[in-house]
Coordinates of C-alpha atoms in Angstrom, one line a residue:
M1 CA -5.4 -4.6 20.4
S2 CA -4.9 -1.7 22.7
T3 CA -7.9 -0.4 24.7
D4 CA -6.1 2.8 25.7
T5 CA -8.5 5.8 25.4
P6 CA -7.4 7.9 22.5
S7 CA -6.9 11.6 22.8
P8 CA -10.1 13.6 22.3
I9 CA -10.6 15.3 19.0
A10 CA -10.2 19.1 18.6
P11 CA -13.5 21.0 19.2
A12 CA -13.5 22.3 15.6
K13 CA -13.2 18.8 14.1
K14 CA -16.2 16.9 12.6
G15 CA -15.0 13.7 14.0
V16 CA -12.6 10.8 13.2
M17 CA -11.8 9.0 10.0
L18 CA -10.7 5.5 10.8
M19 CA -8.5 3.8 8.2
N20 CA -6.3 0.7 7.8
R21 CA -2.7 1.3 6.8
I22 CA -0.5 -1.5 5.4
G23 CA 3.0 -0.3 5.9
P24 CA 5.8 -0.3 8.5
S25 CA 4.8 0.8 12.0
S26 CA 8.4 1.5 13.0
S27 CA 11.6 2.3 11.2
A28 CA 14.9 3.4 12.6
L29 CA 18.2 4.3 10.8
Y30 CA 21.5 2.6 11.7
I31 CA 25.0 3.3 10.5
A32 CA 27.8 0.7 10.6
N33 CA 31.1 -0.1 9.0
A34 CA 30.8 -1.8 5.6
D35 CA 31.8 -5.1 7.3
G36 CA 28.8 -4.8 9.7
S37 CA 30.9 -3.9 12.7
D38 CA 30.3 -0.9 15.0
E39 CA 26.6 -0.7 14.3
R40 CA 24.8 2.1 16.0
L41 CA 21.5 3.9 16.0
L42 CA 21.9 7.1 13.8
L43 CA 18.8 8.9 15.1
P44 CA 16.4 8.4 18.0
E45 CA 13.8 5.7 17.3
G46 CA 10.1 6.6 17.0
N47 CA 10.1 8.9 14.0
L48 CA 9.7 6.4 11.2
D49 CA 13.0 7.3 9.5
Y50 CA 14.0 5.4 6.3
H51 CA 15.5 5.6 2.8
A52 CA 18.8 7.1 3.8
S53 CA 21.6 8.1 1.5
F54 CA 25.1 9.6 1.8
S55 CA 26.0 12.9 0.1
P56 CA 28.7 12.6 -2.5
D57 CA 31.2 14.3 -0.1
G58 CA 30.2 12.0 2.7
Q59 CA 29.4 15.0 5.0
W60 CA 25.6 14.5 5.1
I61 CA 23.1 11.7 5.3
T62 CA 19.7 12.5 3.7
F63 CA 16.6 10.5 4.7
T64 CA 12.9 10.3 4.6
S65 CA 11.0 10.7 7.9
E66 CA 7.4 10.7 9.1
R67 CA 8.2 12.7 12.3
N68 CA 5.6 15.2 11.2
G69 CA 2.9 12.5 11.4
D70 CA 2.3 8.8 10.8
G71 CA 2.0 8.6 7.0
Q72 CA 3.4 12.1 6.2
A73 CA 6.7 11.5 4.4
D74 CA 9.1 14.5 4.3
V75 CA 12.9 14.7 3.6
F76 CA 15.7 15.7 5.9
R77 CA 19.4 15.6 6.3
C78 CA 21.8 15.2 9.2
R79 CA 25.5 14.6 9.8
P80 CA 26.9 11.0 9.8
D81 CA 27.1 11.2 13.6
G82 CA 23.3 12.0 13.8
S83 CA 23.8 15.7 14.7
D84 CA 22.5 18.8 12.9
V85 CA 19.1 17.4 11.7
Q86 CA 17.6 19.7 9.2
P87 CA 14.4 19.6 7.2
V88 CA 14.9 19.9 3.5
V89 CA 11.3 19.7 2.1
E90 CA 8.2 19.5 4.3
T91 CA 4.8 19.7 2.6
P92 CA 1.5 17.6 2.9
S93 CA 2.6 15.8 -0.3
V94 CA 4.9 12.7 -0.3
E95 CA 8.6 13.6 -0.3
D96 CA 11.0 10.7 -0.5
A97 CA 14.4 9.4 -1.6
L98 CA 16.3 12.7 -1.4
V99 CA 19.9 12.6 -2.9
L100 CA 22.3 15.6 -2.8
S101 CA 24.1 16.9 -5.9
P102 CA 27.9 16.5 -6.1
D103 CA 28.4 20.2 -5.3
G104 CA 26.0 20.0 -2.4
S105 CA 23.8 22.9 -3.6
K106 CA 20.8 21.0 -4.7
G107 CA 18.8 17.9 -3.9
A108 CA 16.8 15.6 -6.2
F109 CA 13.9 13.8 -4.6
V110 CA 10.5 12.1 -5.3
S111 CA 7.3 14.1 -4.7
T112 CA 3.6 13.8 -5.3
A113 CA 3.1 17.5 -5.4
D114 CA 1.4 19.0 -8.4
G115 CA -0.9 16.2 -9.4
Y116 CA -0.4 13.5 -6.8
R117 CA 1.8 11.3 -9.1
A118 CA 5.3 10.5 -8.0
N119 CA 7.8 12.6 -10.0
I120 CA 11.4 13.7 -9.7
W121 CA 11.9 17.2 -8.3
V122 CA 14.9 19.3 -7.5
V123 CA 15.3 21.7 -4.6
D124 CA 17.8 24.5 -4.1
L125 CA 19.1 24.0 -0.6
A126 CA 20.0 27.7 -0.1
T127 CA 16.6 29.1 -1.2
G128 CA 14.2 26.2 -0.8
E129 CA 13.0 26.7 -4.4
R130 CA 11.6 23.5 -5.9
R131 CA 11.2 22.5 -9.5
K132 CA 9.5 19.5 -11.1
L133 CA 11.6 17.7 -13.6
T134 CA 9.4 14.8 -14.8
G135 CA 5.7 14.5 -15.6
G136 CA 3.7 16.4 -18.1
H137 CA 5.7 15.1 -21.0
A138 CA 4.0 14.9 -24.5
D139 CA 4.8 11.3 -25.2
T140 CA 2.4 9.7 -22.7
I141 CA 0.1 7.4 -24.6
D142 CA -2.7 7.1 -22.2
P143 CA -3.4 9.5 -19.3
D144 CA -4.8 6.6 -17.3
S145 CA -1.6 4.5 -17.6
P146 CA 1.1 4.4 -15.0
D147 CA 3.3 7.5 -15.3
C148 CA 5.5 7.8 -12.2
S149 CA 9.2 8.2 -11.6
F150 CA 11.3 7.0 -8.7
R151 CA 14.8 6.7 -7.1
P152 CA 16.8 9.7 -8.5
A153 CA 20.6 9.5 -8.7
W154 CA 23.0 12.3 -9.7
S155 CA 25.9 11.8 -12.1
P156 CA 29.3 12.5 -10.6
D157 CA 29.6 15.7 -12.7
G158 CA 26.1 16.9 -11.6
A159 CA 24.9 17.3 -15.1
W160 CA 22.5 14.3 -15.2
I161 CA 20.0 12.5 -13.0
A162 CA 19.1 8.9 -13.6
F163 CA 15.8 7.5 -12.3
S164 CA 13.4 4.6 -12.9
S165 CA 10.0 5.1 -14.4
D166 CA 6.9 3.1 -15.3
R167 CA 5.7 5.7 -17.9
N168 CA 4.0 4.3 -21.0
T169 CA 3.5 0.8 -19.4
G170 CA 0.2 -0.9 -18.8
W171 CA -1.7 -1.8 -15.6
T172 CA -1.0 -5.5 -15.4
G173 CA -2.2 -7.8 -12.7
H174 CA -0.1 -10.5 -11.2
S175 CA -0.6 -14.2 -12.1
D176 CA -0.6 -13.7 -15.9
G177 CA -2.6 -10.5 -15.6
H178 CA -5.5 -11.9 -13.6
G179 CA -4.7 -10.9 -10.1
W180 CA -6.3 -7.9 -8.5
E181 CA -3.0 -6.4 -7.5
H182 CA -0.8 -4.9 -10.2
T183 CA 2.8 -5.7 -11.1
Q184 CA 5.3 -2.9 -12.2
E185 CA 7.4 -2.6 -15.3
L186 CA 10.2 -0.1 -14.9
S187 CA 12.9 1.3 -17.3
I188 CA 15.9 3.4 -16.5
Y189 CA 15.8 7.0 -17.7
V190 CA 18.2 9.9 -17.6
I191 CA 17.4 13.6 -17.6
R192 CA 19.6 16.7 -17.5
A193 CA 19.5 18.4 -14.1
D194 CA 17.7 21.4 -15.7
G195 CA 14.9 19.1 -16.8
T196 CA 15.8 18.9 -20.5
D197 CA 16.9 15.9 -22.7
V198 CA 14.9 13.2 -20.9
R199 CA 15.5 9.8 -22.6
K200 CA 15.1 6.2 -21.9
L201 CA 18.5 4.7 -21.3
V202 CA 17.7 1.0 -21.0
S203 CA 14.6 -1.2 -20.8
K204 CA 13.6 -4.8 -21.1
P205 CA 10.0 -5.8 -22.1
G206 CA 8.3 -7.7 -19.3
Y207 CA 11.0 -6.7 -16.7
C208 CA 11.5 -4.2 -13.9
L209 CA 14.7 -2.3 -13.9
G210 CA 15.1 -0.2 -10.7
S211 CA 17.2 1.9 -8.3
P212 CA 19.9 3.2 -10.7
K213 CA 23.3 4.4 -9.4
W214 CA 26.3 5.9 -11.3
S215 CA 29.8 4.5 -11.2
P216 CA 32.4 6.9 -9.6
D217 CA 33.7 7.9 -13.1
G218 CA 30.2 8.4 -14.4
R219 CA 30.6 5.9 -17.3
R220 CA 28.2 3.2 -16.1
I221 CA 24.9 2.9 -14.4
V222 CA 24.0 -0.1 -12.2
F223 CA 20.5 -1.3 -11.3
Y224 CA 18.6 -4.4 -10.3
E225 CA 16.6 -6.3 -12.8
L226 CA 13.8 -8.8 -12.3
E227 CA 10.7 -10.1 -14.1
R228 CA 7.7 -7.8 -14.0
E229 CA 5.6 -10.7 -12.5
H230 CA 8.1 -11.0 -9.7
T231 CA 7.4 -7.4 -8.5
W232 CA 4.3 -9.0 -6.9
G233 CA 6.3 -11.7 -5.2
A234 CA 9.0 -9.3 -4.1
R235 CA 6.5 -7.6 -1.7
R236 CA 4.7 -10.7 -0.5
P237 CA 6.1 -12.8 2.4
E238 CA 5.1 -16.1 0.8
W239 CA 7.3 -15.4 -2.2
I240 CA 10.3 -13.8 -0.6
G241 CA 13.3 -16.2 -0.9
R242 CA 11.8 -17.9 -3.9
I243 CA 12.2 -15.2 -6.6
A244 CA 15.4 -13.9 -8.2
S245 CA 16.8 -10.7 -9.5
Q246 CA 20.2 -9.8 -10.9
I247 CA 22.4 -6.8 -10.6
V248 CA 23.2 -5.3 -14.0
S249 CA 25.1 -2.3 -15.3
V250 CA 25.2 -0.6 -18.7
D251 CA 27.2 2.1 -20.4
A252 CA 25.7 5.4 -19.2
A253 CA 25.9 7.1 -22.6
T254 CA 24.4 4.4 -24.8
G255 CA 22.6 1.9 -22.5
E256 CA 24.6 -0.8 -24.1
D257 CA 27.6 -3.0 -23.0
R258 CA 25.5 -4.9 -20.6
I259 CA 27.3 -6.6 -17.6
E260 CA 25.6 -9.0 -15.2
H261 CA 27.4 -8.7 -11.9
T262 CA 25.5 -11.4 -10.2
S263 CA 23.7 -14.7 -11.0
G264 CA 21.7 -17.3 -9.2
P265 CA 18.8 -17.1 -6.7
D266 CA 17.6 -14.5 -4.3
L267 CA 16.1 -11.0 -4.5
K268 CA 19.0 -8.6 -5.0
L269 CA 18.3 -4.9 -4.6
A270 CA 20.0 -1.5 -3.8
P271 CA 23.1 -1.9 -6.0
Q272 CA 25.9 0.5 -5.7
F273 CA 29.4 0.7 -7.2
M274 CA 32.2 0.7 -4.7
P275 CA 35.2 3.0 -5.0
G276 CA 37.2 2.1 -8.1
G277 CA 34.1 1.4 -10.1
K278 CA 34.7 -2.3 -10.5
D279 CA 33.0 -4.0 -7.6
V280 CA 29.4 -3.7 -6.6
A281 CA 27.7 -3.8 -3.2
Y282 CA 24.0 -4.9 -3.0
F283 CA 21.4 -6.2 -0.6
I284 CA 19.5 -9.4 -0.5
K285 CA 15.9 -8.9 0.8
A286 CA 14.1 -11.7 2.6
G287 CA 12.3 -12.7 5.7
G288 CA 10.3 -10.7 8.2
A289 CA 12.3 -7.5 8.0
G290 CA 12.6 -7.4 11.8
P291 CA 11.1 -8.6 15.1
G292 CA 7.9 -6.6 14.9
I293 CA 5.4 -8.2 12.5
R294 CA 1.7 -8.5 12.3
A295 CA 0.4 -12.0 13.2
T296 CA -1.3 -12.3 9.8
D297 CA 2.0 -11.5 8.0
A298 CA 4.1 -13.8 10.2
A299 CA 1.9 -16.8 9.2
W300 CA 2.9 -16.2 5.5
V301 CA 6.7 -16.2 5.9
Q302 CA 7.9 -19.5 4.4
K303 CA 11.6 -19.3 3.7
E304 CA 14.6 -17.3 4.8
A305 CA 17.4 -16.3 2.4
H306 CA 20.8 -14.9 3.1
T307 CA 19.3 -11.5 3.8
G308 CA 21.8 -8.6 4.3
L309 CA 24.7 -6.9 2.6
H310 CA 26.7 -8.6 -0.1
Y311 CA 29.7 -7.7 -2.2
T312 CA 30.9 -8.9 -5.7
S313 CA 34.4 -8.3 -4.5
G314 CA 34.2 -11.4 -2.4
A315 CA 34.2 -9.5 0.9
P316 CA 32.3 -11.3 3.6
S317 CA 28.6 -10.8 3.6
V318 CA 26.8 -9.1 6.5
L319 CA 23.8 -11.2 7.3
R320 CA 21.1 -9.3 9.2
Q321 CA 17.6 -8.0 8.8
L322 CA 17.7 -4.5 7.3
R323 CA 16.3 -2.5 4.4
S324 CA 17.5 0.1 1.9
P325 CA 21.3 0.2 2.5
C326 CA 23.5 3.0 1.0
W327 CA 27.3 3.0 1.3
S328 CA 29.5 6.0 1.9
P329 CA 31.5 7.4 -1.1
D330 CA 34.7 5.9 0.3
G331 CA 33.0 2.5 0.8
T332 CA 33.8 2.3 4.5
K333 CA 30.4 3.0 6.0
V334 CA 26.8 1.9 5.3
V335 CA 23.5 3.4 6.4
Y336 CA 20.2 1.4 6.5
E337 CA 17.0 1.0 8.3
K338 CA 15.5 -1.7 10.5
V339 CA 11.8 -1.8 10.3
G340 CA 8.9 -3.3 12.2
F341 CA 5.4 -4.3 11.0
G342 CA 3.6 -4.6 14.2
F343 CA -0.1 -3.9 14.2
R344 CA -1.0 -0.3 14.9
A345 CA -3.3 -0.3 17.9
Q346 CA -6.9 0.7 17.4
N347 CA -7.1 4.5 17.3
T348 CA -3.4 5.1 16.8
P349 CA -3.2 8.7 15.6
L350 CA -2.3 9.1 11.9
Y351 CA -1.4 12.2 9.9
S352 CA -4.6 13.9 8.6
W353 CA -4.8 15.5 5.1
D354 CA -8.3 16.8 5.9
E355 CA -8.6 19.7 8.4
D356 CA -12.1 18.7 9.3
W357 CA -11.3 15.1 10.5
D358 CA -8.7 13.5 12.7
Y359 CA -7.3 10.3 11.2
R360 CA -6.8 7.1 13.3
S361 CA -5.9 3.5 12.6
T362 CA -8.2 0.5 12.7
D363 CA -8.3 -3.2 11.9
T364 CA -10.3 -4.2 8.8
F365 CA -13.9 -3.7 7.7
P366 CA -14.9 -1.1 10.3
V367 CA -18.6 -0.2 10.5
L368 CA -20.5 2.0 12.9
S369 CA -24.0 1.2 14.2
R370 CA -26.7 3.9 14.3
Q371 CA -26.3 3.7 18.0
G372 CA -22.6 4.7 17.8
R373 CA -20.9 1.3 18.4
L374 CA -18.0 0.2 16.3
M375 CA -17.6 -3.3 14.7
I376 CA -14.5 -4.7 12.9
T377 CA -12.9 -7.9 11.7
Q378 CA -9.7 -8.5 13.7
K379 CA -7.8 -9.7 10.6
Q380 CA -4.4 -8.2 11.4
L381 CA -4.4 -9.6 14.8
G382 CA -4.5 -13.1 13.3
N383 CA -7.9 -14.3 14.4
S384 CA -10.3 -12.8 11.8
S385 CA -13.2 -12.7 14.4
V386 CA -16.0 -10.1 14.6
V387 CA -15.6 -7.8 17.5
T388 CA -17.6 -4.8 18.7
M389 CA -16.5 -2.0 20.9
K390 CA -17.0 1.6 21.7
P391 CA -15.4 4.0 19.2
D392 CA -12.5 4.6 21.7
G393 CA -11.6 0.9 21.6
S394 CA -13.0 0.0 25.0
D395 CA -15.7 -2.4 26.0
Q396 CA -14.7 -5.0 23.5
V397 CA -17.2 -7.9 22.8
V398 CA -16.6 -10.9 20.5
A399 CA -19.7 -11.2 18.5
F400 CA -18.4 -14.2 16.6
D401 CA -15.3 -16.2 17.3
A402 CA -13.9 -17.4 13.9
A403 CA -11.8 -20.0 15.8
R404 CA -15.0 -21.9 16.5
A405 CA -16.2 -21.9 12.9
G406 CA -14.4 -25.1 11.9
L407 CA -12.0 -23.2 9.6
D408 CA -8.4 -24.0 9.1
P409 CA -6.6 -22.1 11.9
L410 CA -3.6 -21.3 9.7
L411 CA -5.8 -19.7 7.0
N412 CA -7.5 -17.7 9.8
K413 CA -4.1 -16.5 11.0
K414 CA -3.1 -15.6 7.4
G415 CA -6.2 -13.5 7.0
I416 CA -7.6 -15.5 4.1
A417 CA -10.3 -17.2 6.2
G418 CA -12.6 -16.0 8.9
A419 CA -15.6 -13.8 9.4
F420 CA -15.3 -10.9 6.9
Q421 CA -17.1 -7.6 6.4
P422 CA -19.5 -7.4 9.3
T423 CA -22.6 -5.2 9.0
W424 CA -24.9 -3.8 11.7
S425 CA -28.6 -4.3 11.7
P426 CA -30.3 -0.9 12.1
D427 CA -31.4 -1.7 15.6
G428 CA -27.8 -2.6 16.6
Q429 CA -28.8 -6.1 17.8
W430 CA -27.4 -8.2 15.0
A431 CA -24.2 -8.5 13.0
A432 CA -24.2 -10.2 9.6
F433 CA -21.0 -11.3 7.9
G434 CA -19.5 -13.9 5.6
C435 CA -17.7 -16.8 7.2
G436 CA -15.4 -19.1 5.3
N437 CA -12.3 -19.1 3.1
W438 CA -11.6 -16.0 0.9
F439 CA -9.4 -14.7 -1.9
Q440 CA -7.4 -17.4 -3.6
E441 CA -8.9 -20.0 -1.4
R442 CA -12.3 -19.5 -3.0
K443 CA -11.0 -20.7 -6.4
G444 CA -11.3 -24.4 -5.4
H445 CA -14.2 -26.0 -3.8
D446 CA -13.9 -24.0 -0.5
K447 CA -17.1 -22.3 0.5
A448 CA -18.2 -19.4 2.5
V449 CA -21.6 -18.8 4.0
L450 CA -23.6 -15.7 4.9
M451 CA -24.2 -15.6 8.7
R452 CA -25.7 -13.4 11.3
A453 CA -25.0 -13.3 15.1
R454 CA -26.3 -11.5 18.1
A455 CA -24.1 -8.5 18.7
D456 CA -23.5 -9.8 22.3
G457 CA -22.2 -13.1 20.9
S458 CA -25.0 -15.2 22.5
Y459 CA -26.3 -16.7 19.2
H460 CA -25.4 -17.2 15.6
E461 CA -26.9 -18.8 12.5
A462 CA -26.2 -19.5 8.9
L463 CA -28.4 -17.7 6.3
T464 CA -27.1 -19.6 3.3
D465 CA -26.5 -23.3 2.9
G466 CA -22.9 -23.2 1.6
T467 CA -23.6 -24.5 -1.9
V468 CA -22.5 -21.1 -3.3
H469 CA -19.6 -19.1 -2.0
S470 CA -21.4 -16.2 -0.3
G471 CA -20.2 -13.2 1.7
F472 CA -19.6 -9.4 2.1
P473 CA -23.0 -8.5 3.3
S474 CA -24.7 -5.1 4.1
Y475 CA -28.0 -4.5 5.8
S476 CA -30.8 -2.4 4.2
A477 CA -31.9 0.7 6.0
D478 CA -35.1 -0.9 7.3
G479 CA -33.3 -4.0 8.5
R480 CA -35.4 -6.5 6.5
F481 CA -32.9 -7.2 3.7
I482 CA -29.2 -8.1 3.4
V483 CA -27.4 -7.6 0.1
Y484 CA -24.3 -9.9 -0.4
R485 CA -22.2 -11.3 -3.2
V486 CA -21.8 -14.8 -4.6
W487 CA -18.7 -15.8 -6.5
G488 CA -17.5 -18.9 -8.4
E489 CA -18.6 -22.0 -10.3
G490 CA -20.9 -20.0 -12.6
H491 CA -22.5 -18.0 -9.8
F492 CA -21.6 -14.4 -9.7
G493 CA -23.1 -11.1 -8.7
L494 CA -25.2 -9.6 -5.9
R495 CA -28.1 -11.2 -4.1
I496 CA -30.7 -9.8 -1.7
H497 CA -31.8 -12.0 1.1
D498 CA -35.2 -11.3 2.8
L499 CA -34.9 -12.0 6.5
E500 CA -38.7 -12.2 6.9
D501 CA -39.5 -15.0 4.5
N502 CA -36.0 -16.3 4.0
S503 CA -36.2 -15.8 0.2
T504 CA -33.3 -14.6 -2.0
R505 CA -33.5 -12.7 -5.3
I506 CA -30.8 -12.0 -7.9
L507 CA -29.8 -8.3 -8.2
T508 CA -26.8 -8.7 -10.6
Q509 CA -25.0 -11.5 -12.4
E510 CA -21.7 -9.8 -13.2
K511 CA -18.4 -10.2 -11.2
D512 CA -19.5 -7.9 -8.5
N513 CA -18.2 -7.7 -4.9
L514 CA -18.3 -5.7 -1.7
P515 CA -21.8 -4.3 -1.8
F516 CA -22.8 -1.6 0.7
W517 CA -26.3 -0.2 1.2
S518 CA -26.7 3.6 1.5
P519 CA -28.0 4.9 4.8
D520 CA -31.2 6.2 3.1
G521 CA -31.8 2.8 1.5
D522 CA -31.9 4.2 -2.1
L523 CA -28.7 2.9 -3.5
I524 CA -26.2 0.1 -3.2
T525 CA -22.5 0.8 -4.0
F526 CA -20.3 -2.1 -5.1
T527 CA -17.1 -3.0 -7.0
R528 CA -17.4 -4.6 -10.5
Q529 CA -14.7 -6.4 -12.4
F530 CA -14.5 -5.2 -16.0
G531 CA -11.6 -7.4 -17.1
P532 CA -8.4 -8.8 -15.8
A533 CA -7.1 -6.6 -12.9
N534 CA -9.6 -3.9 -13.8
Y535 CA -12.2 -2.9 -11.1
H536 CA -14.4 0.1 -10.6
V537 CA -17.0 1.5 -8.2
C538 CA -20.6 1.3 -9.3
T539 CA -24.1 2.0 -7.8
I540 CA -27.4 0.4 -8.5
R541 CA -30.9 0.7 -6.9
P542 CA -32.2 -2.3 -4.9
D543 CA -34.8 -3.0 -7.6
G544 CA -32.0 -3.4 -10.2
S545 CA -32.5 0.0 -12.0
D546 CA -30.3 3.0 -12.4
Y547 CA -27.0 1.1 -12.7
R548 CA -24.1 3.5 -12.9
I549 CA -20.3 3.3 -13.2
L550 CA -18.8 6.0 -11.0
T551 CA -15.0 5.5 -11.6
E552 CA -13.3 4.6 -14.8
T553 CA -9.5 4.8 -14.2
G554 CA -6.9 2.6 -15.8
A555 CA -6.0 1.4 -12.3
N556 CA -8.2 -0.4 -9.7
D557 CA -11.0 1.4 -7.8
G558 CA -12.9 -0.5 -5.1
H559 CA -13.9 -1.2 -1.5
S560 CA -16.5 1.5 -1.6
V561 CA -18.5 2.4 1.5
W562 CA -21.2 5.0 2.4
T563 CA -20.6 7.8 4.8
H564 CA -23.2 8.9 7.3
D565 CA -24.1 11.8 5.0
N566 CA -24.6 9.7 1.8
K567 CA -21.2 10.2 0.2
I568 CA -19.0 7.3 -0.9
L569 CA -15.5 6.6 0.4
Y570 CA -13.3 4.2 -1.7
S571 CA -9.7 3.3 -2.5
S572 CA -8.0 3.8 -5.9
G573 CA -4.7 3.4 -7.5
M574 CA -5.3 6.0 -10.1
Y575 CA -2.2 8.1 -9.2
G576 CA 0.0 5.0 -9.4
F577 CA 2.8 3.6 -7.4
R578 CA 4.7 5.9 -5.0
D579 CA 7.9 3.9 -5.1
E580 CA 9.4 0.9 -6.8
A581 CA 7.1 -2.1 -6.0
A582 CA 9.9 -4.5 -5.3
I583 CA 11.1 -2.4 -2.3
Y584 CA 7.8 -2.8 -0.4
D585 CA 7.1 -5.4 2.2
F586 CA 4.0 -7.3 3.3
T587 CA 1.7 -5.3 1.0
F588 CA -0.8 -6.0 -1.8
Q589 CA -1.4 -2.8 -3.6
P590 CA 1.0 -0.1 -2.2
Y591 CA -0.4 2.5 -4.5
G592 CA -3.9 2.5 -2.8
Q593 CA -5.1 5.8 -1.5
I594 CA -8.5 6.8 -0.1
F595 CA -11.0 9.1 -1.9
V596 CA -14.4 10.5 -1.3
M597 CA -17.1 11.4 -3.9
D598 CA -20.7 12.3 -4.1
A599 CA -23.3 9.6 -4.6
D600 CA -23.4 10.4 -8.4
G601 CA -19.6 10.1 -8.8
S602 CA -18.9 13.8 -8.8
N603 CA -16.6 15.9 -6.7
K604 CA -13.9 13.2 -6.3
R605 CA -11.3 14.2 -3.7
L606 CA -8.2 12.6 -2.4
L607 CA -8.1 12.0 1.4
T608 CA -4.7 10.3 1.8
D609 CA -1.4 11.0 0.2
S610 CA 1.1 8.5 1.7
L611 CA 3.7 6.0 0.5
W612 CA 1.6 3.2 1.9
E613 CA -1.5 1.2 1.2
D614 CA -4.4 3.0 2.8
S615 CA -8.0 1.6 2.8
M616 CA -11.0 0.6 4.9
P617 CA -12.2 4.2 5.7
L618 CA -15.0 5.0 8.2
Y619 CA -16.2 8.4 9.3
I620 CA -17.2 8.5 13.0
P621 CA -19.0 11.8 13.6
A622 CA -18.1 13.8 16.8
E623 CA -21.4 13.0 18.4
F624 CA -20.3 9.4 19.0
L625 CA -16.8 10.2 20.4

């Protein structure tokens, strides 16, 4: 973790919002011959450039870039030699996956403008005028269901746009619906370029059909197809190389005449017809996606596959780590990105969607003491220990070293064991936390105990005996009590531990998690499970009264924390996925964005609008910076 002093905040700012982002920390575009030779960097590194595509005439390459700020996705174009870089759409919303029309006058792209959901838009390149094509249709069954559209592709005659969409599907967790993180079911749709005549071209219940592309003669559409359940494994390093998808094409007019162009193992993505319309190029995704990778992610990678470019024509494969390839119209060139997933150093500047606060990165479970000292769990560095520091990242002190807790070192490195969710005592002298094995590891007989340690690391003690899996604590405002959760083997809910007499009382007995005591001591916010893969933010008084549900979306809401001024920050997937789930790497819930609301659940407001998984927010007022 870097200890470099971050830039001071602007005088008009209220302070800094720390947040944890799970997404690539670097991405650079490369162009090469289709056989992999003559590879070269297309644009200078350092801008987070990705999702490139050739124009139909081969004269332009369109791409997504975060050069306007880490997390702020906008769309650009440049010449195939990297010259003449031009912005096409730049707004605070997500803009992604730009493709130019055959006549070069328009571009279709994905945007979260006008309602925060990903939809297909068209921009006039001469005037800059933008028009939303999808969304707002009358056939949506449930406004809380997924309803997003991705990966547009123009027909060769410019009359139609194909895209993938999860509209009218359900929120389904992985592992037969029980996992917290959702899977994604996609169908292929087509819509006229003027926004009329939208129709579902092809679907397969329980499957994900994505990234459509037209054949050169416009008669067929090719896409990848995999089981919905495998859209979870496609973005998890422990599953990469162990799930399979196939490349399929259908008649563009009827959705029939199905042809499977591939068979066998491996995760095959990004299909594209080559000139002549018979052979298909595609990409096998696997491995670590590049040399830069967080320690916690590297520990998960179990198997390599033949990652790289492949051709149904029998042409030699190009084996290298890359992502999102797109071939030139004549099939001679290919453009792709190479990405890194190194940990963003503490306080790395991020794009801010809130004019009052600077956004900066952090490791997990950040919490600020009343005295202005920061504490985190160093999960993404692969040790899962509790560390305190000044808000600028300097003067680091290990309050509790998880490596000395007798836990499995590999589980610590994977981030599923260790010292999680530290909390400060009001006097700033103690840190309480849960120590043990978490997430799927809790399902067996593995335990976790509630602990506290001196903030200087000089002493620690267990507060529970380990017979019940206990963790995720939060101190009361007066410092006498700690609320925490228990989970498993018939014991669920929130408990309150009295540090004076060492007694414990039951607050709730539902599947509740992640409690956080308000600064004034009046309320506890927490996450409650209401069914398989269905979680929401709630509050309750410490005496068990006044229980309230504050969020009721079809997606997951959770990880709620209090702000210094008694508001609630939380993460939610209510606006859905921002891209096809199978395309992501090393992430759990890529649709997660950060919200703030009043203590009664009113005045909900989105604070991030990125392509990535954003969570773990903490406001640090300017007085502590």
